[in-house]
mmCIF file of C-alpha atoms in Angstrom:
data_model
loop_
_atom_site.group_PDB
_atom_site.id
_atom_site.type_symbol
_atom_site.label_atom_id
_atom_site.label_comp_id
_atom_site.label_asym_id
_atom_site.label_seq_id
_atom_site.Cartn_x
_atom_site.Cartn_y
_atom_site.Cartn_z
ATOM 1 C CA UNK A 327 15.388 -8.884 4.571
ATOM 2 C CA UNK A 328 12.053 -7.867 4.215
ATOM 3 C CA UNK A 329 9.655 -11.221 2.934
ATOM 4 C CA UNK A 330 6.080 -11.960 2.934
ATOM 5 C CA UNK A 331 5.505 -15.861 3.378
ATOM 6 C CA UNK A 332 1.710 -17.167 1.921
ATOM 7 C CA UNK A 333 0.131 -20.783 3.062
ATOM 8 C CA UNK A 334 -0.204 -23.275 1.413
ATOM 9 C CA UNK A 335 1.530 -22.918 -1.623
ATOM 10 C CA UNK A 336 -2.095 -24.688 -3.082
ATOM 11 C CA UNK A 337 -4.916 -26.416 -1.906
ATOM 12 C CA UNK A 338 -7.558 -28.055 -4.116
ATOM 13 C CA UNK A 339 -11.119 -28.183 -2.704
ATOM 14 C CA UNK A 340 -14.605 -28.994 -3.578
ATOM 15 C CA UNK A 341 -17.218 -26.439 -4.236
ATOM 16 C CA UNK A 342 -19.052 -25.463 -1.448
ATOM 17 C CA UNK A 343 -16.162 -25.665 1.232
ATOM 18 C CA UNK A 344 -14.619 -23.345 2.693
ATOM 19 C CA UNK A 345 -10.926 -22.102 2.797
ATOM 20 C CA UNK A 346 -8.397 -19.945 4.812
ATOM 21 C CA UNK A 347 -5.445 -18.900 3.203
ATOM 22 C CA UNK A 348 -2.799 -17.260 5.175
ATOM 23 C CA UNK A 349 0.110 -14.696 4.721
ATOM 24 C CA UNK A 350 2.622 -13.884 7.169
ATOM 25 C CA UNK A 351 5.087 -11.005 7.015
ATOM 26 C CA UNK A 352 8.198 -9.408 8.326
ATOM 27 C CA UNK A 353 8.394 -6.030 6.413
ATOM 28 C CA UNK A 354 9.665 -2.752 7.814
ATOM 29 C CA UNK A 355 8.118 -0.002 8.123
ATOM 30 C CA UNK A 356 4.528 -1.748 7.393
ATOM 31 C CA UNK A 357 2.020 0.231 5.835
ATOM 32 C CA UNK A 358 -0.499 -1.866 4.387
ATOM 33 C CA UNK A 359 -1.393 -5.646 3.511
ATOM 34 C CA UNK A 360 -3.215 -6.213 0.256
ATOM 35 C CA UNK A 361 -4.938 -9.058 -1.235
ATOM 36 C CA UNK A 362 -5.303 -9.905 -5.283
ATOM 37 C CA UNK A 363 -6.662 -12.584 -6.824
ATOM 38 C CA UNK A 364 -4.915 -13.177 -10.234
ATOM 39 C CA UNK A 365 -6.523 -15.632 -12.802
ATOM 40 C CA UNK A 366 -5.273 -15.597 -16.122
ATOM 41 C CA UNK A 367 -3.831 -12.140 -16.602
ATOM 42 C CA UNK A 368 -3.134 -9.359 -14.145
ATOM 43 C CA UNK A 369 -4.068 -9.375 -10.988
ATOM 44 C CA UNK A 370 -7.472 -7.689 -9.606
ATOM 45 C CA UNK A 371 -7.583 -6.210 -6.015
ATOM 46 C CA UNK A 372 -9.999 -7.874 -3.330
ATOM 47 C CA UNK A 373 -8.406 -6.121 -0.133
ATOM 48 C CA UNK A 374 -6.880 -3.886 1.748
ATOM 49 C CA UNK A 375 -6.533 -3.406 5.747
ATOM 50 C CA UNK A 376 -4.551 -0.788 7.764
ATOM 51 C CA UNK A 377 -5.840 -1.598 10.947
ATOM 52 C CA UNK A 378 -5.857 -4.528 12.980
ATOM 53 C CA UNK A 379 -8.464 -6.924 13.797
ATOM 54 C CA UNK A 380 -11.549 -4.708 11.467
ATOM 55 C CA UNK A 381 -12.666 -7.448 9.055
ATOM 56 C CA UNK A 382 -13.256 -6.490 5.625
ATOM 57 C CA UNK A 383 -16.050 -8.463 3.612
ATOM 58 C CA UNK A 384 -17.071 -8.804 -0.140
ATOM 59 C CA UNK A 385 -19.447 -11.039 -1.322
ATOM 60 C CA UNK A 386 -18.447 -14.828 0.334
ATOM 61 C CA UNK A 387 -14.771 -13.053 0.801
ATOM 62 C CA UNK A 388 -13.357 -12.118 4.085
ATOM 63 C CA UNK A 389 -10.274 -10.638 5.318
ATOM 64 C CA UNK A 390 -8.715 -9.898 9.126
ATOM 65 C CA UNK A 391 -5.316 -8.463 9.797
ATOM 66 C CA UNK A 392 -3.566 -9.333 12.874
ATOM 67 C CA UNK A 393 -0.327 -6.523 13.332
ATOM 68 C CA UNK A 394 0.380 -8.113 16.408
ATOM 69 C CA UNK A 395 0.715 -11.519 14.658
ATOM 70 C CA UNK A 396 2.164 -10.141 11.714
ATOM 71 C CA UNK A 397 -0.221 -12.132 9.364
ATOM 72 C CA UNK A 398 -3.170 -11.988 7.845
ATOM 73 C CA UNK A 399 -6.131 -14.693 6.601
ATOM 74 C CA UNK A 400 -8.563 -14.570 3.683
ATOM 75 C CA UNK A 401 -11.340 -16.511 4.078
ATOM 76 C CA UNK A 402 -13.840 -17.666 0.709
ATOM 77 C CA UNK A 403 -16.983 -19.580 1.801
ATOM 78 C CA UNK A 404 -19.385 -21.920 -0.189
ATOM 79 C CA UNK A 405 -16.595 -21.566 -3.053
ATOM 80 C CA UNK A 406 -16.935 -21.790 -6.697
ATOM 81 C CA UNK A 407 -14.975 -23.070 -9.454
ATOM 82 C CA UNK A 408 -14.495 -19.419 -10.702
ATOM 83 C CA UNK A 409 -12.781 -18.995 -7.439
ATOM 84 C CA UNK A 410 -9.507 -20.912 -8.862
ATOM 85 C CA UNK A 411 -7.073 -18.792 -9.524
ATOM 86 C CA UNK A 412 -3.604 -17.424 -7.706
ATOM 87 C CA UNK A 413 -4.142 -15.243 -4.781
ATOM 88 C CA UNK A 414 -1.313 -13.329 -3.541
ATOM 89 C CA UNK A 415 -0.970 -11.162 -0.315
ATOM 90 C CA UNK A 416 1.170 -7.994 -0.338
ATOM 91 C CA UNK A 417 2.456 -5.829 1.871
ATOM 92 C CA UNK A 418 2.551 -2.232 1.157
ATOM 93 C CA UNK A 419 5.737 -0.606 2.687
ATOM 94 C CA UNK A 420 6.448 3.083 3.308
ATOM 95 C CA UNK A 421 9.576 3.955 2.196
ATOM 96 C CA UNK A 422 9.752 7.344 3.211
ATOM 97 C CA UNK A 423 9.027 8.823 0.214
ATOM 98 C CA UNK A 424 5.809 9.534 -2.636
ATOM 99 C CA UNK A 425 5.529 6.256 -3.092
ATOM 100 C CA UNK A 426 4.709 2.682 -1.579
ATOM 101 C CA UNK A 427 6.214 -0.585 -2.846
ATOM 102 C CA UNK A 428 4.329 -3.864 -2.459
ATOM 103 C CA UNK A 429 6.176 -6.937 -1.740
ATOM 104 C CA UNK A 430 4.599 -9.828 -2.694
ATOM 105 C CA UNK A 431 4.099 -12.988 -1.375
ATOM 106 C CA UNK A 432 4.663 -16.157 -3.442
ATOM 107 C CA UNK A 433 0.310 -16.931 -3.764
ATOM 108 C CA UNK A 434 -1.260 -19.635 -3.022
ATOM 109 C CA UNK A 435 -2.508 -21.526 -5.905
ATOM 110 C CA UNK A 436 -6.436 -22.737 -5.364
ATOM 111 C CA UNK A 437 -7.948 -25.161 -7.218
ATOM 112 C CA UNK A 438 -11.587 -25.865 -6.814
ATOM 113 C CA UNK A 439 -13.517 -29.101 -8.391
ATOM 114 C CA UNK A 440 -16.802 -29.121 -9.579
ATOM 115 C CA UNK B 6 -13.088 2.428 -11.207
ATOM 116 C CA UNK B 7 -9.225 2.255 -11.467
ATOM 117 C CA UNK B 8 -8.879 1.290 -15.161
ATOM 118 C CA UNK B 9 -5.081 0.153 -16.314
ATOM 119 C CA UNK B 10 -4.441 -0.418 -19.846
ATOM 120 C CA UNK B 11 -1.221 -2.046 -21.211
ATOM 121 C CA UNK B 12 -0.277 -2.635 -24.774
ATOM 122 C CA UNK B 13 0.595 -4.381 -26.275
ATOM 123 C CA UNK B 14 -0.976 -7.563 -24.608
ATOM 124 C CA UNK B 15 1.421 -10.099 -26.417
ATOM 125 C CA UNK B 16 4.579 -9.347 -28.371
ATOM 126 C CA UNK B 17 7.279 -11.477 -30.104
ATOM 127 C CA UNK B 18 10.428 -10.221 -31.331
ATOM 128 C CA UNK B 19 14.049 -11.393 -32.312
ATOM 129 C CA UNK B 20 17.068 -11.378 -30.382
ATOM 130 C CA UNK B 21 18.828 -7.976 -30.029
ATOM 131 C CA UNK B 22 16.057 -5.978 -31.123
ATOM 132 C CA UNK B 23 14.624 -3.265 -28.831
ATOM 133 C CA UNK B 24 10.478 -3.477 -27.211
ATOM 134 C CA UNK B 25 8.611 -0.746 -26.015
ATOM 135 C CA UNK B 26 5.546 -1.413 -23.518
ATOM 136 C CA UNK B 27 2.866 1.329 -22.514
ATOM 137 C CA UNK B 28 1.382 1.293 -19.485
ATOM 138 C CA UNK B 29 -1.715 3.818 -18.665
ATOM 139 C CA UNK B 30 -4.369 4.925 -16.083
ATOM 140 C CA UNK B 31 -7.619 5.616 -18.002
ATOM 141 C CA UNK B 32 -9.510 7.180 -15.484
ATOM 142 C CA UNK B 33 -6.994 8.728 -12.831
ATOM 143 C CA UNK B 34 -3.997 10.550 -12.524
ATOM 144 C CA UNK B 35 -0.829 8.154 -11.710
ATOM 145 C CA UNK B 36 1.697 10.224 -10.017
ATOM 146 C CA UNK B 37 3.633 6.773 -9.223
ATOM 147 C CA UNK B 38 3.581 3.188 -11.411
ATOM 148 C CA UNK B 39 5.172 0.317 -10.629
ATOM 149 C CA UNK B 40 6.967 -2.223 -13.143
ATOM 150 C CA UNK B 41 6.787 -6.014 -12.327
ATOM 151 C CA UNK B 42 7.686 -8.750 -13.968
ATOM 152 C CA UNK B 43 6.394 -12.538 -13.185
ATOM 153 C CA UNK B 44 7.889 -15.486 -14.232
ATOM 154 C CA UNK B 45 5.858 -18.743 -15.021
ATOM 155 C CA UNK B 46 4.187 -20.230 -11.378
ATOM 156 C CA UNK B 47 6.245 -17.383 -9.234
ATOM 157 C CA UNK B 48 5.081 -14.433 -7.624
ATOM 158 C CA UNK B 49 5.215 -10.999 -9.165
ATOM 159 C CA UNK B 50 8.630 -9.083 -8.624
ATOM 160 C CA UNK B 51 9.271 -5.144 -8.500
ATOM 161 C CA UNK B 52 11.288 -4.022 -11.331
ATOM 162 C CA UNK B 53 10.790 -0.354 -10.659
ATOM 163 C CA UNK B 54 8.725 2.850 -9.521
ATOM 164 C CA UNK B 55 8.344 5.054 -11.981
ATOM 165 C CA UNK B 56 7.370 8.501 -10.522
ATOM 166 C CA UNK B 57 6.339 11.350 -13.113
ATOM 167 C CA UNK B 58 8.431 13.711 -14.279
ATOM 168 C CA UNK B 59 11.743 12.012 -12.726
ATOM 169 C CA UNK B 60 14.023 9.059 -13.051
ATOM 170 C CA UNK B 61 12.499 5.673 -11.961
ATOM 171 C CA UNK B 62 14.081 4.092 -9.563
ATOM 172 C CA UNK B 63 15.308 0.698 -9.756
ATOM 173 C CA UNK B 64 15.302 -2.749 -7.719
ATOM 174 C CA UNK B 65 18.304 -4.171 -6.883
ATOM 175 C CA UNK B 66 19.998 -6.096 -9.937
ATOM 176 C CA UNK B 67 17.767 -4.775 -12.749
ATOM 177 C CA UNK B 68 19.568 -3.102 -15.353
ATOM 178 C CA UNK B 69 18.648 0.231 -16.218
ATOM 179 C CA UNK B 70 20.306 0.518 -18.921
ATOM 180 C CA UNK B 71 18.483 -2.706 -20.272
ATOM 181 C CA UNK B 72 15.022 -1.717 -19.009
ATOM 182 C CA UNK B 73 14.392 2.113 -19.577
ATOM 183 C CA UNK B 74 11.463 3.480 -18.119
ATOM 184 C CA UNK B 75 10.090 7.313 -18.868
ATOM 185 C CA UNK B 76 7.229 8.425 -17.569
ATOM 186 C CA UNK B 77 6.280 11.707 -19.007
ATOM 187 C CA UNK B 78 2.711 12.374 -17.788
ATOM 188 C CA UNK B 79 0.269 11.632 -14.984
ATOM 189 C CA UNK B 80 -1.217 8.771 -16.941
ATOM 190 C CA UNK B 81 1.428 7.112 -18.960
ATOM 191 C CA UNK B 82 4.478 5.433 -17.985
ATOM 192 C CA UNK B 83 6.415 3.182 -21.349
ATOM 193 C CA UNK B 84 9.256 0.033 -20.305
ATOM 194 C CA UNK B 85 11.496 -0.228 -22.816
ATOM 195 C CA UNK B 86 13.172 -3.584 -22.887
ATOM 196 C CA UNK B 87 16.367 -2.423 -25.259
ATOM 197 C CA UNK B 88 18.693 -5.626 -26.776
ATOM 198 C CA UNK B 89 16.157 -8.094 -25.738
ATOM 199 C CA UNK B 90 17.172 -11.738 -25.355
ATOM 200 C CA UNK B 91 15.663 -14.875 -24.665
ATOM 201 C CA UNK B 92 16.302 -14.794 -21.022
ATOM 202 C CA UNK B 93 14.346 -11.666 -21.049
ATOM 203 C CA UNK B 94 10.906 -13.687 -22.249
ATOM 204 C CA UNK B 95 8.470 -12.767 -19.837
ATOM 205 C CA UNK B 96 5.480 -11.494 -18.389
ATOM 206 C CA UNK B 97 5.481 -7.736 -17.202
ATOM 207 C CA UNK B 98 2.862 -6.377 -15.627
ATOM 208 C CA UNK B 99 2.589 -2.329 -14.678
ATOM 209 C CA UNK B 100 0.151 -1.349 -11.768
ATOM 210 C CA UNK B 101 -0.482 2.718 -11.112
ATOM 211 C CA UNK B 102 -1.313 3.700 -7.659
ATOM 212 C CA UNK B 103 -4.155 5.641 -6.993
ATOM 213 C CA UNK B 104 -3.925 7.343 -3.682
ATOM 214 C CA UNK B 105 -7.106 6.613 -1.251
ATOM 215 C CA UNK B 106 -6.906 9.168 1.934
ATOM 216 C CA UNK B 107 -3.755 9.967 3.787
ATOM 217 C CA UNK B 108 -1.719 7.158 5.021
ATOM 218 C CA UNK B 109 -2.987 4.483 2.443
ATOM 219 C CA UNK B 110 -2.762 3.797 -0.933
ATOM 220 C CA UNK B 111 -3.891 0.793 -3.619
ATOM 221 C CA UNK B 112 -1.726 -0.499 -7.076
ATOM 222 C CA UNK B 113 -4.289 -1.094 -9.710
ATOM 223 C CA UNK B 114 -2.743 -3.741 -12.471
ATOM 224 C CA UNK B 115 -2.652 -3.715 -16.000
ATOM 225 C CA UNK B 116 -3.421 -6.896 -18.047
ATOM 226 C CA UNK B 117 0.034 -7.419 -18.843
ATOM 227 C CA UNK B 118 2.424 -7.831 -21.198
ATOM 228 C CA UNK B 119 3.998 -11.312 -23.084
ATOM 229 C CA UNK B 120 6.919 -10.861 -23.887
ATOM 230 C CA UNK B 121 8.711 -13.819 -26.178
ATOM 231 C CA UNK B 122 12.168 -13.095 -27.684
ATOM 232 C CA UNK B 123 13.274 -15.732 -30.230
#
């Protein structure tokens, strides 16, 4: 069964630290790993990587895929309080057809104090 | 930008009766959306992929007869939650993908839906 695993479920840290939140998968036929960052509504896309070890970088947002590991990390530096919210990881499968499901992970939840 | 508008943003109805949710790209063409629904503290679950022009195609144990889907053009696909019931109070959420180079592609979300069924 195809399942995409995120770590830890939440964390709550102080602004200005620094966090890693990680996703692990085991999807066939992988195709993509995404990364949203969902506040009150919808979610809004941060990331997406194909290709392994090419970090991508936005802002104090970073992301590395690791195919070989089957997992990915997202790092936020010096965060803010508008960085709380529920980030989820997704992995974009190719079914064979026009289109390309995501399977989500179950986010982690990240709290950060003033 | 990849704009994705829903509407409505918050609905409540009564039991039995029948809900109809739009779901639209603003400023692309959609050839594919996706239907999700998220329950309070969980992640976001597939529903079904709606591809213009044909019959969506549904996850395992979602009723299609309970949740029709039509998705006449490139930029709007409608859920139609028919017979609603409580259990069916939700949040659904529609992303459309917009296709970025050969190989890859990105789901833009809506702002999703409340659904409440007294």
């Amino acid at each position: 069964e195809d399942k995409v695993v995120q770590s830890p479920l939440s964390l709550v840290v102080h602004e200005g630290d620094t966090v890693t939140l990680n996703c692990s998968y085991e999807v066939t036929n992988f195709r993509s790993l995404l990364w949203y960052k969902q506040e009150k509504k919808a979610p809004t896309f941060l990331f997406m990587l194909t290709s392994s070890g090419i970090e991508k970088k936005s802002g104090r947002l970073s992301s590395i895929l690791d195919k070989k590991e089957l997992s990915s990390i997202l790092n936020i530096t010096a965060t803010q309080t508008g960085d709380s919210a529920i980030y989820l990881c997704a992995v974009g499968q190719y079914d064979g057809g026009a289109t390309n499901k995501l399977i989500f992970g179950t986010g982690t939840l990240l709290a950060v104090q003033p | 930008g990849a704009v994705v508008s829903q509407h409505p943003s918050r609905v409540i109805c009564k039991s039995g009766t029948s809900v109809k949710i739009e779901c639209r790209s603003l400023d692309f063409q959609a050839t594919t959306m996706f239907w999700y629904r998220q329950f309070p503290k969980q992640s976001l679950m597939l529903m079904a992929t709606s591809n213009e022009g044909s019959k969506a195609t549904y996850e395992q144990g979602v009723e299609k007869d309970k949740f029709l889907i039509n998705h006449a053009s490139l930029t709007l696909s409608t859920l139609t939650v028919t017979s609603a019931h409580p259990e069916d109070s939700s949040f659904y959420i529609c992303s459309a993908r917009r296709p970025q180079g050969a190989g890859t592609d990105t789901q833009y979300f809506g702002p999703g839906t409340r659904l409440t069924v007294l």
